[in-house]
mmCIF file of C-alpha atoms in Angstrom:
data_model
loop_
_atom_site.group_PDB
_atom_site.id
_atom_site.type_symbol
_atom_site.label_atom_id
_atom_site.label_comp_id
_atom_site.label_asym_id
_atom_site.label_seq_id
_atom_site.Cartn_x
_atom_site.Cartn_y
_atom_site.Cartn_z
ATOM 1 C CA MET A 1248 4.628 11.840 -35.873
ATOM 2 C CA GLN A 1249 7.276 8.910 -35.367
ATOM 3 C CA ASP A 1250 9.495 11.363 -33.704
ATOM 4 C CA LYS A 1251 6.885 12.357 -31.186
ATOM 5 C CA MET A 1252 6.033 8.714 -30.597
ATOM 6 C CA PHE A 1253 9.565 7.635 -29.968
ATOM 7 C CA SER A 1254 10.207 10.462 -27.611
ATOM 8 C CA ALA A 1255 7.164 9.619 -25.623
ATOM 9 C CA PHE A 1256 7.975 5.763 -25.639
ATOM 10 C CA SER A 1257 11.703 6.896 -24.477
ATOM 11 C CA GLU A 1258 10.291 8.835 -21.728
ATOM 12 C CA GLN A 1259 7.872 6.078 -20.494
ATOM 13 C CA THR A 1260 10.677 3.647 -20.679
ATOM 14 C CA ARG A 1261 12.928 5.964 -18.733
ATOM 15 C CA GLY A 1262 10.231 6.646 -15.943
ATOM 16 C CA PHE A 1263 9.665 2.865 -15.826
ATOM 17 C CA PHE A 1264 13.238 2.095 -15.273
ATOM 18 C CA GLU A 1265 13.891 5.128 -12.883
ATOM 19 C CA PRO A 1266 12.497 3.716 -9.684
ATOM 20 C CA MET A 1267 14.305 0.568 -10.236
ATOM 21 C CA ARG A 1268 17.549 2.615 -10.793
ATOM 22 C CA LYS A 1269 16.920 4.375 -7.621
ATOM 23 C CA PHE A 1270 16.141 1.178 -5.744
ATOM 24 C CA ASN A 1271 19.170 -0.606 -6.736
ATOM 25 C CA GLY A 1272 21.327 2.722 -6.011
ATOM 26 C CA LEU A 1273 19.664 2.469 -2.469
ATOM 27 C CA MET A 1274 20.454 -1.233 -2.033
ATOM 28 C CA LEU A 1275 24.149 -0.750 -2.897
ATOM 29 C CA ASP A 1276 24.533 2.310 -0.661
ATOM 30 C CA ASN A 1277 23.182 0.242 2.356
ATOM 31 C CA MET A 1278 25.147 -2.849 1.476
ATOM 32 C CA GLU A 1279 28.424 -0.779 1.235
ATOM 33 C CA ARG A 1280 27.521 0.634 4.563
ATOM 34 C CA MET A 1281 26.607 -2.547 6.349
ATOM 35 C CA THR A 1282 29.955 -3.947 4.863
ATOM 36 C CA GLU A 1283 32.198 -1.281 5.887
ATOM 37 C CA TYR A 1284 30.842 -1.446 9.515
ATOM 38 C CA GLN A 1285 31.024 -5.233 9.625
ATOM 39 C CA LEU A 1286 34.581 -5.088 8.661
ATOM 40 C CA ASP A 1287 35.580 -2.487 11.033
ATOM 41 C CA ALA A 1288 33.889 -4.481 13.664
ATOM 42 C CA MET A 1289 35.798 -7.546 12.722
ATOM 43 C CA LYS A 1290 38.931 -5.776 12.717
ATOM 44 C CA ARG A 1291 38.339 -4.636 16.245
ATOM 45 C CA TYR A 1292 37.086 -7.874 17.508
ATOM 46 C CA SER A 1293 40.442 -9.691 15.667
ATOM 47 C CA GLN A 1294 42.856 -7.181 17.210
ATOM 48 C CA LEU A 1295 41.107 -7.791 20.646
ATOM 49 C CA GLY A 1296 41.496 -11.627 20.054
ATOM 50 C CA VAL A 1297 45.160 -11.242 19.069
ATOM 51 C CA GLU A 1298 46.048 -9.037 22.135
ATOM 52 C CA ARG A 1299 44.185 -11.471 24.444
ATOM 53 C CA MET A 1300 46.486 -14.475 23.201
ATOM 54 C CA ARG A 1301 49.730 -12.464 23.467
ATOM 55 C CA ALA A 1302 48.470 -11.815 27.030
ATOM 56 C CA ALA A 1303 48.072 -15.441 27.362
ATOM 57 C CA SER A 1304 51.263 -16.308 26.183
ATOM 58 C CA GLU A 1305 52.798 -13.919 28.436
ATOM 59 C CA VAL A 1306 51.593 -15.742 31.657
ATOM 60 C CA LYS A 1307 54.700 -17.348 33.234
ATOM 61 C CA ASP A 1308 53.624 -17.796 36.967
ATOM 62 C CA ALA A 1309 50.476 -17.828 39.244
ATOM 63 C CA GLU A 1310 50.392 -14.487 39.796
ATOM 64 C CA GLY A 1311 50.419 -13.713 36.056
ATOM 65 C CA MET A 1312 47.619 -16.236 35.639
ATOM 66 C CA ARG A 1313 45.592 -14.216 38.280
ATOM 67 C CA ASP A 1314 46.193 -11.142 36.545
ATOM 68 C CA PHE A 1315 45.385 -12.478 32.986
ATOM 69 C CA THR A 1316 41.864 -13.841 34.491
ATOM 70 C CA THR A 1317 41.369 -10.207 35.986
ATOM 71 C CA GLN A 1318 42.086 -8.759 32.683
ATOM 72 C CA GLN A 1319 39.697 -11.412 30.835
ATOM 73 C CA ALA A 1320 36.720 -10.470 33.179
ATOM 74 C CA ASP A 1321 37.445 -6.797 32.244
ATOM 75 C CA MET A 1322 37.785 -7.700 28.603
ATOM 76 C CA LEU A 1323 34.605 -9.688 28.416
ATOM 77 C CA ASN A 1324 32.743 -6.863 30.182
ATOM 78 C CA ALA A 1325 34.199 -4.250 27.657
ATOM 79 C CA LEU A 1326 33.331 -6.788 24.746
ATOM 80 C CA SER A 1327 29.639 -7.262 25.614
ATOM 81 C CA LYS A 1328 29.407 -3.329 25.887
ATOM 82 C CA GLN A 1329 31.268 -3.016 22.359
ATOM 83 C CA MET A 1330 28.877 -5.958 20.788
ATOM 84 C CA LEU A 1331 25.758 -3.957 21.921
ATOM 85 C CA GLU A 1332 27.030 -0.890 20.564
ATOM 86 C CA ASP A 1333 27.847 -2.635 17.132
ATOM 87 C CA ALA A 1334 24.253 -3.985 17.410
ATOM 88 C CA ARG A 1335 22.704 -0.536 17.714
ATOM 89 C CA ALA A 1336 24.607 0.787 14.985
ATOM 90 C CA MET A 1337 23.718 -2.029 12.498
ATOM 91 C CA ALA A 1338 19.935 -1.295 13.822
ATOM 92 C CA GLU A 1339 20.398 2.453 12.921
ATOM 93 C CA ILE A 1340 21.824 1.456 9.574
ATOM 94 C CA SER A 1341 18.962 -0.605 8.885
ATOM 95 C CA LEU A 1342 16.399 2.021 10.034
ATOM 96 C CA LYS A 1343 17.901 4.612 7.719
ATOM 97 C CA PHE A 1344 17.740 2.288 5.011
ATOM 98 C CA LYS A 1345 14.142 1.450 5.689
ATOM 99 C CA SER A 1346 13.177 5.281 6.090
ATOM 100 C CA GLU A 1347 14.929 5.926 2.716
ATOM 101 C CA LEU A 1348 13.247 2.886 1.142
ATOM 102 C CA GLU A 1349 9.722 4.113 2.408
ATOM 103 C CA ASP A 1350 10.601 7.629 0.882
ATOM 104 C CA MET A 1351 11.771 6.266 -2.416
ATOM 105 C CA MET A 1352 8.418 4.208 -2.586
ATOM 106 C CA ALA A 1353 6.140 6.997 -1.680
ATOM 107 C CA GLU A 1354 7.779 9.277 -4.292
ATOM 108 C CA ALA A 1355 7.651 6.221 -6.999
ATOM 109 C CA GLY A 1356 3.732 5.821 -6.011
ATOM 110 C CA GLN A 1357 3.163 9.648 -6.442
ATOM 111 C CA ASN A 1358 5.211 9.746 -9.528
ATOM 112 C CA ALA A 1359 2.993 6.653 -11.028
ATOM 113 C CA ALA A 1360 -0.332 8.416 -9.911
ATOM 114 C CA ASP A 1361 0.728 11.821 -11.290
ATOM 115 C CA GLN A 1362 1.489 9.936 -14.991
ATOM 116 C CA ALA A 1363 -1.674 8.081 -14.923
ATOM 117 C CA SER A 1364 -3.743 11.321 -14.056
ATOM 118 C CA GLU A 1365 -1.795 12.856 -16.869
ATOM 119 C CA ASN A 1366 -2.389 10.122 -19.188
ATOM 120 C CA MET A 1367 -6.037 9.921 -18.453
ATOM 121 C CA LYS A 1368 -6.093 13.616 -19.008
ATOM 122 C CA SER A 1369 -4.629 13.206 -22.397
ATOM 123 C CA ALA A 1370 -6.744 10.367 -23.323
ATOM 124 C CA SER A 1371 -10.190 12.479 -22.418
ATOM 125 C CA GLU A 1372 -8.408 15.351 -24.653
ATOM 126 C CA SER A 1373 -7.849 12.966 -27.527
ATOM 127 C CA ALA A 1374 -11.487 11.665 -27.235
ATOM 128 C CA LYS A 1375 -12.952 14.865 -26.916
ATOM 129 C CA ALA A 1376 -11.006 16.100 -30.088
ATOM 130 C CA SER A 1377 -11.843 13.114 -32.314
ATOM 131 C CA GLU A 1378 -15.432 13.344 -31.252
ATOM 132 C CA PRO A 1379 -16.452 16.412 -33.253
ATOM 133 C CA ALA A 1380 -14.378 14.984 -36.336
ATOM 134 C CA LYS A 1381 -16.370 11.714 -36.102
ATOM 135 C CA ALA A 1382 -19.769 13.603 -35.906
ATOM 136 C CA SER A 1383 -18.728 15.884 -38.832
ATOM 137 C CA SER A 1384 -17.425 13.291 -41.062
ATOM 138 C CA GLY A 1385 -20.561 10.961 -40.286
ATOM 139 C CA GLY A 1386 -22.690 13.665 -40.881
ATOM 140 C CA ASN A 1387 -21.143 14.441 -44.309
ATOM 141 C CA GLN A 1388 -21.801 10.759 -45.224
ATOM 142 C CA SER A 1389 -25.453 10.929 -44.217
ATOM 143 C CA SER A 1390 -25.979 14.088 -46.444
ATOM 144 C CA SER A 1391 -23.720 12.533 -49.231
ATOM 145 C CA SER A 1392 -25.854 9.391 -49.421
ATOM 146 C CA ARG A 1393 -28.900 11.203 -49.254
ATOM 147 C CA SER A 1394 -27.844 13.427 -52.144
ATOM 148 C CA SER A 1395 -26.904 10.132 -53.765
ATOM 149 C CA LYS A 1396 -30.300 8.654 -53.375
ATOM 150 C CA GLN A 1397 -31.988 11.510 -54.834
#
């Protein structure tokens, strides 16, 4: 009896913590993806900044300055495109996370509904099984009390 109760308690506890474990894993995976992408983006932008500083330090005359400013305009155009691409990629990562989170929540809700249904079924079966026992024990008391009165 105690083993059965302990097993049931362990199973309920596992069922209670499973959605939280999945949620934490999902959050960790998303954080890892976002951090990795942001680190890569920061590396790209840092390299671009260093390259531009080197190019600026190599300017020695008016012609070099003109070439540098032309390159700066091209670089700013490329930089704005790269930033848009990075924003789209971050949005995709966020949408993927949202979708995975919605799937996980739907699964947890379904599992909770299934568990509640199973518990209700068990409770009604237990109630039905105990009703005849109560009726027969109650009937025995009445007949025994009748026989003692006679």
